[in-house]
PDB file of C-alpha atoms and ligand atoms in Angstrom:
ATOM      1  CA  MET A   1     134.206  74.349 -54.019  1.00 54.00           C
ATOM      2  CA  THR A   2     133.077  76.200 -57.159  1.00 71.00           C
ATOM      3  CA  GLY A   3     131.393  78.779 -54.915  1.00 80.00           C
ATOM      4  CA  GLU A   4     134.713  79.236 -53.075  1.00 87.00           C
ATOM      5  CA  GLN A   5     136.475  79.800 -56.388  1.00 93.00           C
ATOM      6  CA  LEU A   6     133.940  82.438 -57.416  1.00 96.00           C
ATOM      7  CA  ALA A   7     134.266  84.114 -53.995  1.00 95.00           C
ATOM      8  CA  GLY A   8     138.048  84.275 -54.514  1.00 95.00           C
ATOM      9  CA  TRP A   9     137.669  85.830 -57.965  1.00 97.00           C
ATOM     10  CA  ILE A  10     135.191  88.406 -56.636  1.00 97.00           C
ATOM     11  CA  ASP A  11     137.664  89.316 -53.893  1.00 94.00           C
ATOM     12  CA  GLU A  12     140.487  89.812 -56.401  1.00 95.00           C
ATOM     13  CA  SER A  13     138.384  91.609 -59.008  1.00 97.00           C
ATOM     14  CA  THR A  14     138.552  95.355 -59.571  1.00 94.00           C
ATOM     15  CA  SER A  15     135.088  95.438 -61.162  1.00 97.00           C
ATOM     16  CA  THR A  16     132.485  92.669 -60.971  1.00 98.00           C
ATOM     17  CA  VAL A  17     129.277  92.887 -62.987  1.00 98.00           C
ATOM     18  CA  PHE A  18     126.259  90.580 -62.639  1.00 98.00           C
ATOM     19  CA  PHE A  19     124.160  89.984 -65.757  1.00 98.00           C
ATOM     20  CA  GLY A  20     120.900  88.179 -65.028  1.00 97.00           C
ATOM     21  CA  GLY A  21     117.626  86.968 -66.451  1.00 97.00           C
ATOM     22  CA  ALA A  22     114.307  85.479 -65.487  1.00 96.00           C
ATOM     23  CA  GLY A  23     115.952  82.629 -63.516  1.00 97.00           C
ATOM     24  CA  MET A  24     116.936  85.240 -60.931  1.00 98.00           C
ATOM     25  CA  SER A  25     113.289  85.583 -59.896  1.00 98.00           C
ATOM     26  CA  THR A  26     111.934  82.022 -60.170  1.00 96.00           C
ATOM     27  CA  GLU A  27     112.776  81.556 -56.476  1.00 97.00           C
ATOM     28  CA  SER A  28     110.533  84.560 -55.805  1.00 97.00           C
ATOM     29  CA  GLY A  29     107.651  82.689 -57.471  1.00 95.00           C
ATOM     30  CA  ILE A  30     107.854  84.415 -60.876  1.00 95.00           C
ATOM     31  CA  PRO A  31     108.019  81.812 -63.683  1.00 92.00           C
ATOM     32  CA  ASP A  32     110.727  82.235 -66.324  1.00 91.00           C
ATOM     33  CA  PHE A  33     109.999  81.801 -70.031  1.00 87.00           C
ATOM     34  CA  ARG A  34     111.756  78.684 -71.246  1.00 83.00           C
ATOM     35  CA  SER A  35     112.063  76.232 -68.309  1.00 81.00           C
ATOM     36  CA  ALA A  36     109.429  73.544 -67.709  1.00 77.00           C
ATOM     37  CA  GLY A  37     106.502  75.470 -66.211  1.00 75.00           C
ATOM     38  CA  GLY A  38     107.720  78.692 -67.855  1.00 80.00           C
ATOM     39  CA  LEU A  39     105.456  81.005 -69.824  1.00 79.00           C
ATOM     40  CA  TYR A  40     106.442  79.481 -73.182  1.00 79.00           C
ATOM     41  CA  THR A  41     105.790  75.916 -72.097  1.00 76.00           C
ATOM     42  CA  ILE A  42     102.460  76.182 -70.237  1.00 68.00           C
ATOM     43  CA  ARG A  43      99.053  76.320 -71.885  1.00 67.00           C
ATOM     44  CA  HIS A  44      97.298  79.675 -71.780  1.00 68.00           C
ATOM     45  CA  ASP A  45      93.721  80.427 -72.620  1.00 71.00           C
ATOM     46  CA  VAL A  46      94.626  82.839 -75.434  1.00 74.00           C
ATOM     47  CA  PRO A  47      94.480  82.088 -79.146  1.00 75.00           C
ATOM     48  CA  TYR A  48      97.962  83.451 -79.969  1.00 85.00           C
ATOM     49  CA  PRO A  49     101.532  82.374 -79.055  1.00 87.00           C
ATOM     50  CA  ALA A  50     103.143  84.040 -76.019  1.00 87.00           C
ATOM     51  CA  GLU A  51     105.619  85.896 -78.267  1.00 89.00           C
ATOM     52  CA  TYR A  52     102.722  87.604 -80.061  1.00 92.00           C
ATOM     53  CA  MET A  53     100.938  88.433 -76.785  1.00 92.00           C
ATOM     54  CA  LEU A  54     104.080  90.292 -75.682  1.00 93.00           C
ATOM     55  CA  SER A  55     104.628  92.133 -78.952  1.00 96.00           C
ATOM     56  CA  HIS A  56     104.131  95.721 -80.024  1.00 97.00           C
ATOM     57  CA  GLY A  57     101.748  94.428 -82.702  1.00 97.00           C
ATOM     58  CA  CYS A  58      99.498  92.872 -80.054  1.00 96.00           C
ATOM     59  CA  LEU A  59      99.493  96.071 -77.969  1.00 97.00           C
ATOM     60  CA  VAL A  60      98.345  98.043 -81.024  1.00 96.00           C
ATOM     61  CA  GLU A  61      95.990  95.491 -82.642  1.00 96.00           C
ATOM     62  CA  HIS A  62      94.515  93.759 -79.566  1.00 95.00           C
ATOM     63  CA  PRO A  63      95.186  96.041 -76.590  1.00 96.00           C
ATOM     64  CA  GLY A  64      92.472  94.481 -74.419  1.00 95.00           C
ATOM     65  CA  GLU A  65      93.943  90.987 -74.838  1.00 93.00           C
ATOM     66  CA  PHE A  66      97.457  92.371 -74.383  1.00 95.00           C
ATOM     67  CA  PHE A  67      96.630  93.900 -70.995  1.00 96.00           C
ATOM     68  CA  ASP A  68      94.732  90.815 -69.795  1.00 93.00           C
ATOM     69  CA  PHE A  69      97.753  88.635 -70.651  1.00 92.00           C
ATOM     70  CA  TYR A  70     100.239  91.130 -69.204  1.00 95.00           C
ATOM     71  CA  ARG A  71      98.368  91.400 -65.889  1.00 95.00           C
ATOM     72  CA  THR A  72      97.926  87.627 -65.613  1.00 91.00           C
ATOM     73  CA  TYR A  73     101.376  86.384 -66.604  1.00 91.00           C
ATOM     74  CA  LEU A  74     103.929  89.199 -66.431  1.00 94.00           C
ATOM     75  CA  VAL A  75     103.083  91.115 -63.263  1.00 96.00           C
ATOM     76  CA  HIS A  76     103.416  89.392 -59.895  1.00 96.00           C
ATOM     77  CA  PRO A  77     102.710  92.069 -57.281  1.00 93.00           C
ATOM     78  CA  GLU A  78     103.044  89.582 -54.397  1.00 95.00           C
ATOM     79  CA  ALA A  79     106.632  88.560 -55.342  1.00 98.00           C
ATOM     80  CA  LYS A  80     109.410  89.532 -52.924  1.00 98.00           C
ATOM     81  CA  PRO A  81     113.193  89.549 -53.399  1.00 98.00           C
ATOM     82  CA  ASN A  82     114.784  86.151 -52.680  1.00 98.00           C
ATOM     83  CA  ILE A  83     118.087  85.286 -51.019  1.00 98.00           C
ATOM     84  CA  GLY A  84     119.898  85.689 -54.356  1.00 98.00           C
ATOM     85  CA  HIS A  85     118.681  89.282 -54.808  1.00 98.00           C
ATOM     86  CA  ARG A  86     119.618  90.039 -51.202  1.00 98.00           C
ATOM     87  CA  ALA A  87     123.092  88.514 -51.581  1.00 98.00           C
ATOM     88  CA  LEU A  88     123.813  90.693 -54.629  1.00 98.00           C
ATOM     89  CA  ALA A  89     122.608  93.798 -52.784  1.00 98.00           C
ATOM     90  CA  ALA A  90     124.855  92.949 -49.817  1.00 97.00           C
ATOM     91  CA  LEU A  91     127.820  92.414 -52.156  1.00 97.00           C
ATOM     92  CA  GLU A  92     127.207  95.815 -53.762  1.00 98.00           C
ATOM     93  CA  ARG A  93     127.079  97.472 -50.313  1.00 97.00           C
ATOM     94  CA  ALA A  94     130.387  95.764 -49.494  1.00 95.00           C
ATOM     95  CA  GLY A  95     131.913  97.239 -52.677  1.00 96.00           C
ATOM     96  CA  LYS A  96     132.173  93.843 -54.369  1.00 97.00           C
ATOM     97  CA  ILE A  97     129.662  94.329 -57.213  1.00 97.00           C
ATOM     98  CA  SER A  98     129.813  97.430 -59.403  1.00 97.00           C
ATOM     99  CA  ALA A  99     126.670  96.933 -61.515  1.00 98.00           C
ATOM    100  CA  ILE A 100     123.740  94.631 -62.143  1.00 98.00           C
ATOM    101  CA  ILE A 101     122.426  94.336 -65.675  1.00 98.00           C
ATOM    102  CA  THR A 102     119.046  92.638 -65.734  1.00 97.00           C
ATOM    103  CA  GLN A 103     116.673  91.469 -68.435  1.00 96.00           C
ATOM    104  CA  ASN A 104     113.958  91.313 -65.763  1.00 97.00           C
ATOM    105  CA  ILE A 105     111.161  93.805 -65.454  1.00 98.00           C
ATOM    106  CA  ASP A 106     110.099  92.992 -61.881  1.00 98.00           C
ATOM    107  CA  GLY A 107     112.130  95.585 -59.934  1.00 98.00           C
ATOM    108  CA  LEU A 108     113.192  93.001 -57.321  1.00 98.00           C
ATOM    109  CA  HIS A 109     116.893  93.945 -57.365  1.00 98.00           C
ATOM    110  CA  GLN A 110     116.049  97.508 -56.330  1.00 98.00           C
ATOM    111  CA  GLU A 111     113.562  96.241 -53.732  1.00 98.00           C
ATOM    112  CA  ALA A 112     116.384  94.130 -52.255  1.00 98.00           C
ATOM    113  CA  GLY A 113     118.561  97.273 -51.991  1.00 98.00           C
ATOM    114  CA  SER A 114     120.715  97.162 -55.131  1.00 98.00           C
ATOM    115  CA  ARG A 115     121.405 100.666 -56.423  1.00 98.00           C
ATOM    116  CA  HIS A 116     123.271 100.428 -59.707  1.00 98.00           C
ATOM    117  CA  VAL A 117     120.791  98.399 -61.758  1.00 98.00           C
ATOM    118  CA  ILE A 118     120.493  98.643 -65.549  1.00 98.00           C
ATOM    119  CA  GLU A 119     117.066  97.343 -66.615  1.00 98.00           C
ATOM    120  CA  LEU A 120     117.537  96.371 -70.253  1.00 96.00           C
ATOM    121  CA  HIS A 121     113.891  95.466 -70.783  1.00 96.00           C
ATOM    122  CA  GLY A 122     112.349  98.224 -68.690  1.00 98.00           C
ATOM    123  CA  SER A 123     110.176  97.886 -65.593  1.00 98.00           C
ATOM    124  CA  ILE A 124     106.591  97.096 -64.659  1.00 98.00           C
ATOM    125  CA  HIS A 125     106.900  99.999 -62.195  1.00 98.00           C
ATOM    126  CA  ARG A 126     107.238 102.647 -64.933  1.00 98.00           C
ATOM    127  CA  ASN A 127     104.109 103.341 -66.936  1.00 98.00           C
ATOM    128  CA  ARG A 128     103.353 106.201 -69.281  1.00 98.00           C
ATOM    129  CA  CYS A 129     100.442 107.674 -71.237  1.00 98.00           C
ATOM    130  CA  VAL A 130     101.083 107.251 -74.982  1.00 97.00           C
ATOM    131  CA  ASN A 131      99.191 110.502 -75.613  1.00 98.00           C
ATOM    132  CA  CYS A 132     100.393 113.097 -73.068  1.00 98.00           C
ATOM    133  CA  GLY A 133     103.450 111.248 -71.689  1.00 97.00           C
ATOM    134  CA  SER A 134     102.467 111.555 -68.023  1.00 98.00           C
ATOM    135  CA  ALA A 135     103.789 108.930 -65.614  1.00 98.00           C
ATOM    136  CA  HIS A 136     101.483 106.439 -63.870  1.00 98.00           C
ATOM    137  CA  SER A 137     101.895 103.892 -61.098  1.00 97.00           C
ATOM    138  CA  LEU A 138     101.546 100.139 -61.522  1.00 97.00           C
ATOM    139  CA  SER A 139      98.139 100.288 -59.840  1.00 96.00           C
ATOM    140  CA  VAL A 140      96.699 102.152 -62.847  1.00 96.00           C
ATOM    141  CA  ILE A 141      97.532  99.095 -64.969  1.00 97.00           C
ATOM    142  CA  MET A 142      96.503  96.505 -62.379  1.00 96.00           C
ATOM    143  CA  ASP A 143      93.350  98.040 -60.923  1.00 93.00           C
ATOM    144  CA  THR A 144      91.660  99.007 -64.191  1.00 85.00           C
ATOM    145  CA  PRO A 145      89.995  96.218 -66.156  1.00 90.00           C
ATOM    146  CA  GLY A 146      90.509  96.382 -69.924  1.00 94.00           C
ATOM    147  CA  ILE A 147      92.714  99.106 -71.386  1.00 97.00           C
ATOM    148  CA  PRO A 148      94.205 101.444 -68.737  1.00 98.00           C
ATOM    149  CA  ARG A 149      93.530 105.097 -69.491  1.00 97.00           C
ATOM    150  CA  CYS A 150      95.065 108.419 -68.465  1.00 97.00           C
ATOM    151  CA  SER A 151      92.852 111.355 -67.449  1.00 96.00           C
ATOM    152  CA  CYS A 152      93.558 112.767 -70.951  1.00 97.00           C
ATOM    153  CA  GLY A 153      91.993 109.641 -72.492  1.00 96.00           C
ATOM    154  CA  GLY A 154      95.255 108.191 -73.824  1.00 97.00           C
ATOM    155  CA  MET A 155      96.260 104.581 -73.256  1.00 97.00           C
ATOM    156  CA  VAL A 156      98.701 104.002 -70.396  1.00 98.00           C
ATOM    157  CA  ARG A 157     101.334 101.435 -71.324  1.00 98.00           C
ATOM    158  CA  PRO A 158     104.160  99.863 -69.338  1.00 98.00           C
ATOM    159  CA  GLU A 159     107.679 101.011 -70.147  1.00 98.00           C
ATOM    160  CA  VAL A 160     108.765  97.471 -70.876  1.00 98.00           C
ATOM    161  CA  VAL A 161     110.450  96.494 -74.116  1.00 97.00           C
ATOM    162  CA  LEU A 162     108.030  94.355 -76.141  1.00 97.00           C
ATOM    163  CA  TYR A 163     108.911  92.107 -79.051  1.00 95.00           C
ATOM    164  CA  GLU A 164     109.380  94.292 -82.199  1.00 96.00           C
ATOM    165  CA  GLU A 165     110.560  97.211 -80.020  1.00 97.00           C
ATOM    166  CA  SER A 166     114.119  98.472 -79.533  1.00 95.00           C
ATOM    167  CA  LEU A 167     116.029  98.634 -76.295  1.00 95.00           C
ATOM    168  CA  ARG A 168     116.659 102.168 -75.000  1.00 95.00           C
ATOM    169  CA  SER A 169     120.008 103.322 -76.351  1.00 96.00           C
ATOM    170  CA  GLN A 170     121.021 104.767 -72.965  1.00 97.00           C
ATOM    171  CA  ASP A 171     120.493 101.371 -71.286  1.00 96.00           C
ATOM    172  CA  LEU A 172     122.448  99.592 -74.033  1.00 96.00           C
ATOM    173  CA  ASP A 173     125.305 102.125 -73.750  1.00 97.00           C
ATOM    174  CA  ASP A 174     125.388 101.770 -69.949  1.00 98.00           C
ATOM    175  CA  ALA A 175     125.365  97.963 -70.196  1.00 97.00           C
ATOM    176  CA  MET A 176     128.125  97.945 -72.822  1.00 97.00           C
ATOM    177  CA  THR A 177     130.271 100.250 -70.698  1.00 97.00           C
ATOM    178  CA  ALA A 178     129.742  98.124 -67.576  1.00 98.00           C
ATOM    179  CA  ILE A 179     130.531  94.851 -69.374  1.00 98.00           C
ATOM    180  CA  SER A 180     133.484  96.119 -71.397  1.00 97.00           C
ATOM    181  CA  THR A 181     135.167  97.565 -68.286  1.00 97.00           C
ATOM    182  CA  ALA A 182     134.419  94.570 -66.022  1.00 98.00           C
ATOM    183  CA  ASP A 183     137.171  92.348 -64.741  1.00 97.00           C
ATOM    184  CA  LEU A 184     134.734  89.569 -63.728  1.00 98.00           C
ATOM    185  CA  LEU A 185     131.340  88.936 -65.348  1.00 98.00           C
ATOM    186  CA  ILE A 186     128.825  86.666 -63.585  1.00 98.00           C
ATOM    187  CA  VAL A 187     125.922  85.629 -65.804  1.00 97.00           C
ATOM    188  CA  GLY A 188     122.992  83.969 -64.042  1.00 97.00           C
ATOM    189  CA  GLY A 189     119.474  82.666 -64.681  1.00 97.00           C
ATOM    190  CA  THR A 190     119.295  83.389 -68.387  1.00 96.00           C
ATOM    191  CA  SER A 191     119.052  81.027 -71.337  1.00 92.00           C
ATOM    192  CA  LEU A 192     120.880  83.722 -73.359  1.00 92.00           C
ATOM    193  CA  ASN A 193     118.346  83.311 -76.138  1.00 88.00           C
ATOM    194  CA  VAL A 194     116.993  86.864 -76.157  1.00 85.00           C
ATOM    195  CA  TYR A 195     118.804  89.323 -78.421  1.00 84.00           C
ATOM    196  CA  PRO A 196     120.276  91.905 -78.423  1.00 82.00           C
ATOM    197  CA  ALA A 197     120.655  91.443 -74.643  1.00 79.00           C
ATOM    198  CA  ALA A 198     122.622  88.180 -74.955  1.00 85.00           C
ATOM    199  CA  ALA A 199     124.959  89.682 -77.566  1.00 91.00           C
ATOM    200  CA  LEU A 200     126.256  92.075 -74.904  1.00 94.00           C
ATOM    201  CA  LEU A 201     128.435  89.275 -73.547  1.00 94.00           C
ATOM    202  CA  ARG A 202     130.676  89.693 -76.594  1.00 93.00           C
ATOM    203  CA  PHE A 203     131.858  93.028 -75.174  1.00 96.00           C
ATOM    204  CA  PHE A 204     133.446  91.330 -72.172  1.00 97.00           C
ATOM    205  CA  ARG A 205     137.244  91.654 -72.185  1.00 96.00           C
ATOM    206  CA  GLY A 206     137.937  90.880 -68.531  1.00 97.00           C
ATOM    207  CA  ARG A 207     139.598  87.978 -66.771  1.00 97.00           C
ATOM    208  CA  HIS A 208     136.830  85.589 -65.762  1.00 97.00           C
ATOM    209  CA  LEU A 209     133.391  84.761 -67.178  1.00 97.00           C
ATOM    210  CA  VAL A 210     131.218  82.738 -64.781  1.00 97.00           C
ATOM    211  CA  LEU A 211     127.829  81.204 -65.641  1.00 97.00           C
ATOM    212  CA  ILE A 212     125.326  80.151 -62.985  1.00 97.00           C
ATOM    213  CA  ASN A 213     122.336  78.350 -64.472  1.00 96.00           C
ATOM    214  CA  ARG A 214     120.263  75.243 -63.858  1.00 95.00           C
ATOM    215  CA  GLU A 215     120.499  74.199 -67.515  1.00 94.00           C
ATOM    216  CA  ASP A 216     123.106  74.354 -70.291  1.00 93.00           C
ATOM    217  CA  THR A 217     123.425  77.557 -72.289  1.00 93.00           C
ATOM    218  CA  GLY A 218     125.083  78.211 -75.641  1.00 90.00           C
ATOM    219  CA  TYR A 219     127.820  80.132 -73.801  1.00 93.00           C
ATOM    220  CA  ASP A 220     128.919  77.374 -71.392  1.00 94.00           C
ATOM    221  CA  ARG A 221     132.028  76.559 -73.409  1.00 93.00           C
ATOM    222  CA  ALA A 222     133.165  80.184 -73.380  1.00 93.00           C
ATOM    223  CA  ALA A 223     132.981  80.359 -69.577  1.00 96.00           C
ATOM    224  CA  ASP A 224     135.900  79.968 -67.163  1.00 97.00           C
ATOM    225  CA  LEU A 225     133.539  78.492 -64.580  1.00 96.00           C
ATOM    226  CA  VAL A 226     130.037  77.019 -64.940  1.00 97.00           C
ATOM    227  CA  ILE A 227     127.985  76.517 -61.773  1.00 96.00           C
ATOM    228  CA  ARG A 228     125.036  74.241 -62.429  1.00 95.00           C
ATOM    229  CA  GLY A 229     122.781  75.175 -59.540  1.00 94.00           C
ATOM    230  CA  GLY A 230     120.154  77.464 -58.094  1.00 96.00           C
ATOM    231  CA  LEU A 231     121.016  81.161 -57.995  1.00 97.00           C
ATOM    232  CA  GLY A 232     119.681  81.853 -54.515  1.00 97.00           C
ATOM    233  CA  GLU A 233     121.691  79.133 -52.835  1.00 96.00           C
ATOM    234  CA  THR A 234     124.808  79.823 -54.943  1.00 97.00           C
ATOM    235  CA  LEU A 235     124.871  83.603 -54.512  1.00 97.00           C
ATOM    236  CA  SER A 236     124.163  83.496 -50.800  1.00 96.00           C
ATOM    237  CA  ALA A 237     126.936  80.892 -50.302  1.00 96.00           C
ATOM    238  CA  VAL A 238     129.340  83.100 -52.275  1.00 96.00           C
ATOM    239  CA  GLN A 239     128.342  86.183 -50.282  1.00 96.00           C
ATOM    240  CA  HIS A 240     128.806  84.280 -47.030  1.00 94.00           C
ATOM    241  CA  ALA A 241     132.265  83.041 -48.130  1.00 93.00           C
ATOM    242  CA  ILE A 242     133.336  86.606 -48.991  1.00 93.00           C
ATOM    243  CA  MET A 243     132.126  87.972 -45.641  1.00 88.00           C
ATOM    244  CA  VAL A 244     134.001  85.202 -43.794  1.00 85.00           C
ATOM    245  CA  ARG A 245     137.187  85.986 -45.774  1.00 78.00           C
ATOM    246  CA  GLY A 246     136.779  89.677 -44.850  1.00 75.00           C
ATOM    247  CA  GLU A 247     136.630  88.824 -41.144  1.00 73.00           C
ATOM    248  CA  LYS A 248     139.909  86.836 -41.219  1.00 68.00           C
TER     249      LYS A 248
HETATM  250  P1  NAD B 301     114.621  82.231 -69.921  1.00 54.81           P
HETATM  251  O1  NAD B 301     113.317  81.756 -69.405  1.00 54.81           O
HETATM  252  O2  NAD B 301     114.861  82.116 -71.385  1.00 54.81           O
HETATM  253  O3  NAD B 301     115.813  81.457 -69.193  1.00 54.81           O
HETATM  254  C1  NAD B 301     115.871  81.334 -67.794  1.00 54.81           C
HETATM  255  C2  NAD B 301     117.045  80.414 -67.460  1.00 54.81           C
HETATM  256  O4  NAD B 301     117.235  80.448 -66.055  1.00 54.81           O
HETATM  257  C3  NAD B 301     116.825  78.968 -67.859  1.00 54.81           C
HETATM  258  O5  NAD B 301     117.971  78.501 -68.558  1.00 54.81           O
HETATM  259  C4  NAD B 301     116.649  78.228 -66.513  1.00 54.81           C
HETATM  260  O6  NAD B 301     117.214  76.944 -66.523  1.00 54.81           O
HETATM  261  C5  NAD B 301     117.408  79.132 -65.565  1.00 54.81           C
HETATM  262  N1  NAD B 301     116.887  79.150 -64.194  1.00 54.81           N
HETATM  263  C6  NAD B 301     115.604  79.226 -63.788  1.00 54.81           C
HETATM  264  N2  NAD B 301     115.528  79.346 -62.459  1.00 54.81           N
HETATM  265  C7  NAD B 301     116.806  79.317 -61.998  1.00 54.81           C
HETATM  266  C8  NAD B 301     117.388  79.393 -60.718  1.00 54.81           C
HETATM  267  N3  NAD B 301     116.632  79.550 -59.619  1.00 54.81           N
HETATM  268  N4  NAD B 301     118.738  79.312 -60.616  1.00 54.81           N
HETATM  269  C9  NAD B 301     119.513  79.157 -61.714  1.00 54.81           C
HETATM  270  N5  NAD B 301     119.014  79.093 -62.954  1.00 54.81           N
HETATM  271  C10 NAD B 301     117.675  79.183 -63.099  1.00 54.81           C
HETATM  272  O7  NAD B 301     114.792  83.722 -69.411  1.00 54.81           O
HETATM  273  P2  NAD B 301     115.685  84.903 -70.002  1.00 54.81           P
HETATM  274  O8  NAD B 301     116.934  84.381 -70.616  1.00 54.81           O
HETATM  275  O9  NAD B 301     115.795  85.923 -68.928  1.00 54.81           O
HETATM  276  O10 NAD B 301     114.811  85.506 -71.209  1.00 54.81           O
HETATM  277  C11 NAD B 301     113.407  85.726 -71.096  1.00 54.81           C
HETATM  278  C12 NAD B 301     112.948  87.171 -71.292  1.00 54.81           C
HETATM  279  O11 NAD B 301     111.714  87.404 -70.598  1.00 54.81           O
HETATM  280  C13 NAD B 301     113.872  88.158 -70.669  1.00 54.81           C
HETATM  281  O12 NAD B 301     113.679  89.384 -71.252  1.00 54.81           O
HETATM  282  C14 NAD B 301     113.339  88.162 -69.243  1.00 54.81           C
HETATM  283  O13 NAD B 301     113.787  89.110 -68.434  1.00 54.81           O
HETATM  284  C15 NAD B 301     111.847  88.230 -69.466  1.00 54.81           C
HETATM  285  N6  NAD B 301     111.159  87.690 -68.268  1.00 54.81           N
HETATM  286  C16 NAD B 301     111.263  88.421 -67.111  1.00 54.81           C
HETATM  287  C17 NAD B 301     110.727  87.941 -65.942  1.00 54.81           C
HETATM  288  C18 NAD B 301     110.892  88.770 -64.689  1.00 54.81           C
HETATM  289  O14 NAD B 301     110.953  90.010 -64.764  1.00 54.81           O
HETATM  290  N7  NAD B 301     111.029  88.147 -63.523  1.00 54.81           N
HETATM  291  C19 NAD B 301     110.052  86.700 -65.924  1.00 54.81           C
HETATM  292  C20 NAD B 301     109.935  85.978 -67.136  1.00 54.81           C
HETATM  293  C21 NAD B 301     110.528  86.485 -68.317  1.00 54.81           C
END
């Protein structure tokens, strides 16, 4: 029923934006941060908290430990897009989704075929030498033990936004424009605890705000519709309902 309502709103909307987080990729086998079994709740064999391991300070002060942790917990090369990613890509192809804003760094939306994706926290697939600026593939990070190095000798780091670092202003501008001009905003798989990404929701001026999440979030009361369920199942049901409506 709630999926039908969302399908109806998507059909009526002039601009629908999806804003997602780590919950989008748990069904692809990538743990989120804050759920049971997430990176912040499991025990790791490192002496520092996960927040520190993913900080700029750790990259600078303990680069060897940073890269070990990053390779082990943040990069999942075997992960494939799930039915939720594929549903969003199909909806974009059908002209029903205008943009995806993601806090994820896994690149799975693009792998599923989505084209207009704003990656607020960067991507594991973009890596750069801090010395000469040359671009490197993910394999340079994954296949080199210890600190990955460029041929110039500089450290190669992922272009992901670490704690203590700022989001790229172009990505923030693009996300603000997409959200402030959206008619329907669907927020899924994020605890909305990470700032400034979560604060972007305040720019929404459209008709309907929809939240899809397995757990409560601080924004539930502001939403016009809350769907308490899995993203894959929900988004594929919504996509199916829209396709069926289109055939009638
Ligand atoms: P979070 O862990 O704080 O919250 C995830 C939320 O998604 C939780 O509320 C959980 O209940 C919900 N959830 C989990 N699986 C779900 C599913 N299948 N269907 C519906 N809901 C589901 O994650 P966050 O808010 O995105 O913030 C964590 C930060 O770490 C972000 O920057 C995030 O992108 C990054 N991160 C990225 C990845 C990735 O790239 N895949 C993985 C872990 C963390």
